[in-house]
Amino acid sequence: MSESKNETSTQENSQWPLYEVFIRSKNGLEHRHVGSLHASDAEMALENARDVYTRRQEGVSIWVVESKNITASNPENSGELFEPAKDKIYRHPTFYELPIELKHI
Amino acid sequence: MSPEIKLEDAFQARIDDEQKIEPKDWMPEKYRKTHIRQISQHAHSEIVGMLPEGNWITRAPSLRRKVGLLAKVQDEAGHGLYLYSAAETLGISRDELFDQLHTGKAKYSSIFNYPTLSWADIGAIGWLVDGAAIINQVMLTRTSYGPYARAMVRICKEESFHQRQGYEIMLTLCQGTPEQKAMAQDALNRFWWPSLMMFGPRDAESPNTEQSVKWKIKRKTNDELRQQFIDITAPQAEYLGITIPDPDLKWNEERGHYDFGEINWDEFWQVVKGNGPCNKERLQARVDAWENGAWVREAAVAYGNKKEKESIKVKTA
């Protein structure tokens, strides 16, 4: 995702908004982020995403969302966000000790 | 230790540990600038690279050749887009990037400043120019900056058809009439040396290489990549039955590599400086396309705004 810098641009035209593109490669799988592109509106973003990201049957469904509508976590906060999970090994099955002869559990 | 140096040490430790750097991570200003320069140069090359090939779309000798070339040129546009998007994650706008290209502040690969004089040139470009690009790009799939690496993975997947397309054209010409084979030889003669120049100056004259390798932007030096290209390509020329225009090209059993002759570095620097056969023409074509398309971009924005207003009206009605 990029930060828009329209205000510093020397061009006369303000540049088209940026959209993030998500593709479902086949039914049964989730949509995955594949990249981004500029478009004048959502419909054009969808059409361009089709032309750019599915030229070789890479997808059966496309989402586009304007980049400015995405709220992202900040790497500076990674510690407080993700570290608490580190020492909670009791959330994993191997934490619990059972005899090996036991089956199907 | 200053906080800045501490951050840089931590950054280098992450690189050494093969961790990828992502857009919002802290990075040294020079790492950011080097990437903006390199990724945008790469993007510009994809876009300008459409021009010499586009020259032959209407004159492709068969429908089969035409759809192949058309698809290839369309891919180049897509590759330009992936790369511009990757550059934009570093905080530069698309408009600024275009502005740098159009004012000549940013460079693109010099290879596209050579003309495509015959249909065989399209074969030679696919075989040699895309071949050289693939060697560079395969290395870059492992580059340390996440968005650049991901763009490269996508590009490499698509690019291999480009090279095969080119080689097939060369093969067909070389199996054709003596005139057709001569055409293929002539294209090889003109594109061989400029293709070797694509890897950039020799390591000794490439001041950025050391830092780029340290930051894992590049994982091989210009000379290593060039040697790799020659070793791969020489047998392919032999298979075609045409001769690489280098009397010093010879397999060196001891080194396990081909030896090759001296590149004309004066020509290399002349073309970089803007004095190649097509520099002015290429840039002008780009600027014209951008300026002549201005009304389309404006109209699309106006249309988008109008539709948005209408949809708000419908929702609130």
XYZ file of C-alpha atoms in Angstrom:
422
model
C 0.000 0.000 0.000
C 1.311 3.405 -0.822
C 0.812 6.723 0.736
C -0.713 9.101 -1.713
C 1.353 12.194 -2.267
C -0.973 14.107 -4.515
C -0.304 17.349 -2.725
C 3.367 17.309 -3.680
C 2.783 16.308 -7.273
C 3.836 18.646 -9.995
C 1.343 17.203 -12.479
C -1.797 19.112 -13.375
C -4.022 16.053 -13.055
C -4.413 14.651 -9.624
C -3.604 10.989 -9.843
C -6.300 8.330 -9.715
C -6.901 6.707 -6.321
C -5.061 3.510 -5.449
C -6.934 0.222 -5.073
C -5.752 -3.025 -3.507
C -6.626 -6.147 -5.473
C -7.639 -9.510 -3.981
C -8.156 -12.620 -6.103
C -9.830 -15.942 -5.354
C -7.884 -18.418 -7.454
C -10.626 -21.051 -7.315
C -13.791 -21.702 -5.401
C -13.056 -23.143 -2.010
C -10.031 -20.894 -1.474
C -9.914 -17.439 0.124
C -9.305 -14.194 -1.709
C -5.631 -13.283 -1.523
C -3.931 -9.935 -1.910
C -2.099 -9.850 -5.238
C -1.162 -6.220 -5.727
C -2.534 -2.777 -6.361
C -3.441 -0.410 -9.169
C -4.789 3.067 -9.800
C -8.264 3.581 -11.246
C -10.729 6.425 -11.520
C -13.449 4.405 -9.774
C -14.152 0.942 -8.380
C -15.615 -0.354 -11.602
C -12.498 0.570 -13.568
C -10.365 -0.923 -10.792
C -12.223 -4.200 -11.244
C -11.817 -4.150 -15.025
C -8.132 -3.295 -14.821
C -7.552 -5.936 -12.162
C -9.072 -8.475 -14.525
C -6.737 -7.369 -17.317
C -3.620 -7.223 -15.193
C -3.981 -9.999 -12.653
C -6.046 -12.724 -14.366
C -4.573 -12.954 -17.879
C -3.733 -16.627 -17.353
C -6.804 -17.855 -15.520
C -5.427 -16.932 -12.123
C -8.828 -16.195 -10.667
C -12.571 -16.767 -10.498
C -13.426 -13.769 -8.320
C -11.927 -10.331 -7.673
C -12.263 -7.861 -4.811
C -10.973 -4.316 -5.090
C -10.863 -1.926 -2.164
C -9.569 1.598 -2.093
C -6.247 1.504 -0.246
C -7.144 4.436 1.998
C -9.943 2.326 3.521
C -7.525 -0.250 4.886
C -6.340 0.178 8.458
C -3.034 -1.560 8.969
C -1.149 -2.422 12.135
C 2.150 -0.676 12.663
C 5.369 -2.728 12.870
C 6.378 -0.582 15.855
C 3.513 -2.113 17.793
C 4.366 -5.664 16.776
C 5.697 -6.443 20.231
C 2.564 -5.629 22.174
C 0.325 -7.071 19.473
C 1.936 -10.394 18.767
C 4.362 -11.262 21.549
C 1.737 -12.114 24.198
C 0.845 -15.204 22.144
C 4.405 -16.489 22.331
C 4.353 -17.914 25.859
C 0.856 -19.371 25.676
C 1.949 -22.806 24.642
C -1.083 -24.272 26.452
C -3.078 -23.201 23.374
C -1.399 -25.965 21.378
C -2.339 -29.664 21.546
C 1.206 -30.843 22.280
C 1.147 -29.012 25.633
C -1.083 -31.731 27.065
C 0.701 -34.928 28.031
C -1.130 -38.134 27.301
C 0.131 -41.728 27.074
C 1.270 -42.694 23.550
C -0.724 -45.923 23.494
C -3.881 -43.799 23.451
C -5.430 -43.621 19.952
C -7.513 -41.046 18.089
C -6.917 -38.082 20.413
C 25.738 4.533 20.090
C 23.278 6.900 18.442
C 19.704 5.624 18.046
C 20.112 5.811 14.252
C 23.148 3.500 14.257
C 21.349 1.100 16.586
C 18.412 0.984 14.174
C 20.760 0.386 11.245
C 22.476 -2.470 13.066
C 19.141 -4.051 13.867
C 18.111 -3.591 10.232
C 21.287 -5.242 8.937
C 20.782 -8.096 11.408
C 17.319 -8.703 9.972
C 18.750 -8.724 6.436
C 21.537 -11.120 7.452
C 18.874 -13.337 8.996
C 17.111 -13.467 5.578
C 14.045 -11.626 6.892
C 12.118 -9.600 4.324
C 11.622 -5.877 4.769
C 8.035 -4.664 4.369
C 6.770 -1.163 3.502
C 6.001 0.086 7.004
C 9.206 -1.263 8.575
C 11.981 1.137 9.509
C 14.689 1.247 6.838
C 17.782 3.387 6.233
C 17.010 6.319 3.961
C 19.586 5.076 1.471
C 17.925 1.652 1.295
C 14.637 3.392 0.491
C 16.221 5.678 -2.129
C 18.184 2.870 -3.772
C 15.001 0.853 -4.083
C 12.974 3.707 -5.498
C 15.712 4.257 -8.080
C 16.136 0.607 -8.986
C 12.462 -0.434 -8.987
C 11.350 2.626 -10.937
C 14.145 2.139 -13.469
C 12.960 -1.411 -13.846
C 9.320 -0.268 -14.251
C 10.276 2.354 -16.839
C 12.177 -0.318 -18.776
C 9.060 -2.474 -18.992
C 6.999 0.438 -20.274
C 9.538 1.801 -22.761
C 10.309 -1.794 -23.745
C 6.872 -2.022 -25.313
C 7.846 0.517 -27.972
C 10.433 -1.364 -30.060
C 8.222 -4.458 -30.107
C 4.979 -2.591 -30.647
C 6.620 -1.416 -33.846
C 6.141 -4.928 -35.306
C 2.681 -5.947 -34.091
C 0.939 -4.807 -37.260
C 3.597 -6.439 -39.417
C 3.904 -9.815 -37.693
C 4.228 -12.474 -40.415
C 1.309 -14.651 -39.242
C -1.640 -14.593 -36.865
C 0.200 -17.018 -34.571
C 3.137 -14.609 -34.331
C 0.833 -11.663 -33.900
C -1.136 -13.022 -30.928
C 2.122 -14.089 -29.281
C 3.726 -10.691 -29.677
C 0.572 -8.892 -28.621
C 0.350 -10.997 -25.464
C 4.010 -10.345 -24.725
C 3.664 -6.586 -25.094
C 0.561 -6.669 -22.903
C 2.571 -8.562 -20.279
C 5.224 -5.831 -20.312
C 2.545 -3.271 -19.469
C 1.442 -5.474 -16.576
C 5.035 -5.886 -15.389
C 5.456 -2.124 -15.436
C 2.356 -1.834 -13.266
C 3.533 -4.423 -10.707
C 6.818 -2.565 -10.409
C 5.340 0.924 -10.185
C 3.079 -0.365 -7.413
C 6.078 -1.808 -5.581
C 7.924 1.532 -5.901
C 4.887 3.397 -4.595
C 4.998 1.403 -1.345
C 8.181 3.369 -0.598
C 6.294 6.658 -0.478
C 6.697 8.041 -3.994
C 3.615 8.730 -6.158
C 2.919 7.360 -9.622
C 2.829 10.891 -10.976
C 6.271 11.627 -9.561
C 7.610 8.415 -11.085
C 6.204 9.298 -14.516
C 7.525 12.804 -14.162
C 11.033 11.456 -13.510
C 10.824 9.308 -16.637
C 9.441 12.053 -18.846
C 11.975 14.665 -17.741
C 14.860 12.240 -18.218
C 15.719 12.288 -14.506
C 15.117 8.535 -14.265
C 16.735 6.033 -16.593
C 15.434 2.904 -18.261
C 17.363 0.012 -19.756
C 19.555 1.224 -22.623
C 18.717 -1.815 -24.711
C 15.439 -0.177 -25.733
C 17.313 2.679 -27.353
C 18.275 0.377 -30.203
C 15.951 0.136 -33.230
C 14.030 -2.956 -34.379
C 14.858 -3.005 -38.074
C 13.580 -6.417 -39.126
C 11.180 -9.120 -37.928
C 14.198 -11.137 -36.786
C 14.872 -8.420 -34.213
C 11.676 -9.459 -32.437
C 13.097 -12.969 -32.226
C 16.470 -11.681 -31.007
C 14.834 -9.470 -28.382
C 12.740 -12.301 -26.960
C 15.690 -14.666 -26.937
C 18.499 -12.349 -25.792
C 16.931 -9.330 -24.123
C 14.275 -11.269 -22.236
C 16.864 -13.966 -21.567
C 19.194 -11.442 -19.962
C 16.294 -9.890 -18.051
C 15.223 -13.292 -16.706
C 18.685 -13.966 -15.283
C 18.558 -10.683 -13.409
C 14.950 -11.140 -12.350
C 15.327 -14.687 -11.062
C 18.000 -13.335 -8.730
C 15.660 -10.525 -7.688
C 12.874 -12.910 -6.607
C 15.037 -13.334 -3.484
C 15.693 -9.631 -2.965
C 15.259 -8.337 0.577
C 12.397 -5.905 -0.037
C 9.109 -7.848 0.115
C 6.985 -5.986 -2.472
C 9.843 -6.013 -5.021
C 10.467 -9.724 -4.492
C 6.767 -10.530 -4.894
C 6.528 -8.492 -8.101
C 9.539 -10.410 -9.407
C 7.998 -13.803 -8.688
C 4.946 -12.830 -10.689
C 7.038 -11.403 -13.518
C 9.328 -14.437 -13.755
C 6.327 -16.749 -14.051
C 5.122 -14.792 -17.057
C 8.459 -14.013 -18.626
C 9.583 -17.472 -19.644
C 7.035 -17.570 -22.460
C 8.598 -14.372 -23.801
C 11.973 -15.983 -24.240
C 10.610 -19.154 -25.781
C 8.510 -17.075 -28.144
C 11.672 -15.253 -29.268
C 13.768 -18.364 -29.653
C 11.047 -20.040 -31.710
C 11.073 -17.078 -34.097
C 14.864 -17.390 -34.432
C 14.639 -21.150 -34.925
C 12.041 -20.802 -37.662
C 14.127 -18.195 -39.484
C 17.306 -20.283 -39.164
C 15.536 -23.293 -40.658
C 14.125 -21.163 -43.483
C 15.636 -19.738 -46.660
C 19.252 -18.463 -46.717
C 17.815 -14.929 -46.690
C 15.792 -15.668 -43.556
C 18.800 -17.183 -41.834
C 20.882 -14.152 -42.786
C 18.202 -11.985 -41.220
C 18.504 -13.930 -37.951
C 22.304 -13.604 -38.059
C 22.035 -9.862 -38.648
C 19.709 -9.488 -35.650
C 22.123 -11.454 -33.459
C 24.985 -9.279 -34.697
C 23.192 -6.113 -33.641
C 21.664 -7.306 -30.354
C 24.477 -9.413 -28.906
C 26.693 -6.704 -27.446
C 23.873 -4.428 -26.240
C 22.411 -7.493 -24.473
C 25.677 -8.028 -22.593
C 25.620 -4.358 -21.626
C 22.237 -4.875 -19.954
C 24.020 -6.262 -16.899
C 25.616 -2.883 -16.305
C 29.221 -1.777 -15.865
C 31.937 -4.146 -14.733
C 32.050 -4.781 -10.979
C 35.148 -2.608 -10.616
C 33.213 0.322 -12.112
C 29.952 -0.317 -10.293
C 30.059 1.704 -7.075
C 26.603 0.613 -5.860
C 27.218 -3.114 -6.065
C 28.893 -3.651 -2.692
C 26.135 -1.957 -0.683
C 23.435 -3.619 -2.789
C 24.905 -7.044 -2.091
C 25.225 -6.255 1.621
C 21.557 -5.284 1.765
C 20.664 -8.325 -0.344
C 19.057 -6.141 -2.974
C 21.326 -7.989 -5.391
C 22.725 -11.393 -4.664
C 25.099 -11.599 -7.600
C 27.342 -8.976 -9.177
C 26.987 -7.605 -12.713
C 29.956 -9.645 -13.941
C 28.660 -12.869 -12.410
C 25.249 -12.416 -14.044
C 26.815 -11.525 -17.400
C 28.981 -14.653 -17.321
C 25.952 -16.767 -16.456
C 24.072 -15.321 -19.440
C 26.923 -15.978 -21.856
C 27.369 -19.549 -20.623
C 23.685 -20.266 -21.150
C 23.307 -18.454 -24.459
C 26.397 -19.536 -26.431
C 25.183 -23.149 -26.892
C 21.740 -21.843 -27.893
C 23.319 -19.816 -30.713
C 25.246 -22.886 -31.784
C 21.997 -24.856 -31.950
C 20.544 -22.202 -34.232
C 23.626 -22.442 -36.442
C 24.403 -18.746 -36.283
C 27.550 -17.080 -34.991
C 27.894 -14.813 -31.981
C 29.800 -11.740 -33.225
C 32.727 -12.141 -30.840
C 35.949 -13.707 -32.181
C 37.208 -14.116 -28.614
C 34.234 -16.181 -27.461
C 35.578 -19.578 -26.535
C 34.892 -22.300 -23.946
C 37.501 -22.280 -21.214
C 37.738 -25.780 -19.799
C 39.800 -24.684 -16.819
C 37.399 -21.945 -15.698
C 34.317 -23.916 -16.657
C 33.036 -20.789 -18.394
C 33.143 -19.107 -21.766
C 35.815 -16.456 -22.252
C 34.601 -13.441 -24.170
C 35.854 -10.261 -25.761
C 35.903 -6.711 -24.513
C 32.607 -4.822 -24.395
C 32.606 -1.394 -26.013
C 32.104 0.643 -22.849
C 32.253 3.945 -24.727
C 29.125 2.903 -26.571
C 27.531 1.808 -23.285
C 28.091 5.214 -21.647
C 27.072 7.107 -24.789
C 23.690 5.349 -24.847
C 23.233 5.807 -21.077
C 23.903 9.517 -21.532
C 21.155 9.797 -24.128
C 23.102 9.499 -27.368
C 21.891 6.075 -28.487
C 20.148 5.590 -31.834
C 16.587 5.919 -30.429
C 16.800 7.715 -27.052
C 14.970 10.815 -28.229
C 12.349 8.920 -30.201
C 11.507 6.588 -27.300
C 11.157 9.357 -24.752
C 9.093 11.459 -27.136
C 6.725 8.549 -27.783
C 6.244 8.159 -24.014
C 5.669 11.864 -23.405
C 3.240 12.074 -26.332
C 1.266 9.076 -25.084
C 1.037 10.632 -21.623
C 0.040 14.085 -22.847
C -2.393 12.874 -25.480
C -4.039 10.665 -22.886
C -4.591 13.506 -20.410
C -8.170 14.148 -21.532
C -9.031 10.475 -21.116
C -7.743 10.456 -17.543
C -9.660 13.645 -16.759
C -12.860 12.319 -18.329
C -12.580 9.084 -16.355
C -12.271 11.023 -13.091
C -15.278 13.198 -14.004
C -17.294 10.106 -14.890
C -16.287 8.377 -11.649
C -17.324 11.412 -9.607
C -20.653 11.651 -11.415
C -21.436 7.990 -10.783
C -20.534 8.352 -7.115
C -22.868 11.344 -6.737
C -25.677 9.453 -8.438
C -25.246 6.443 -6.209
C -25.362 8.687 -3.119
C -28.558 10.263 -4.457
C -30.122 6.845 -4.957
C -29.111 5.715 -1.474
C -30.496 8.823 0.245
C -33.646 9.045 -1.860
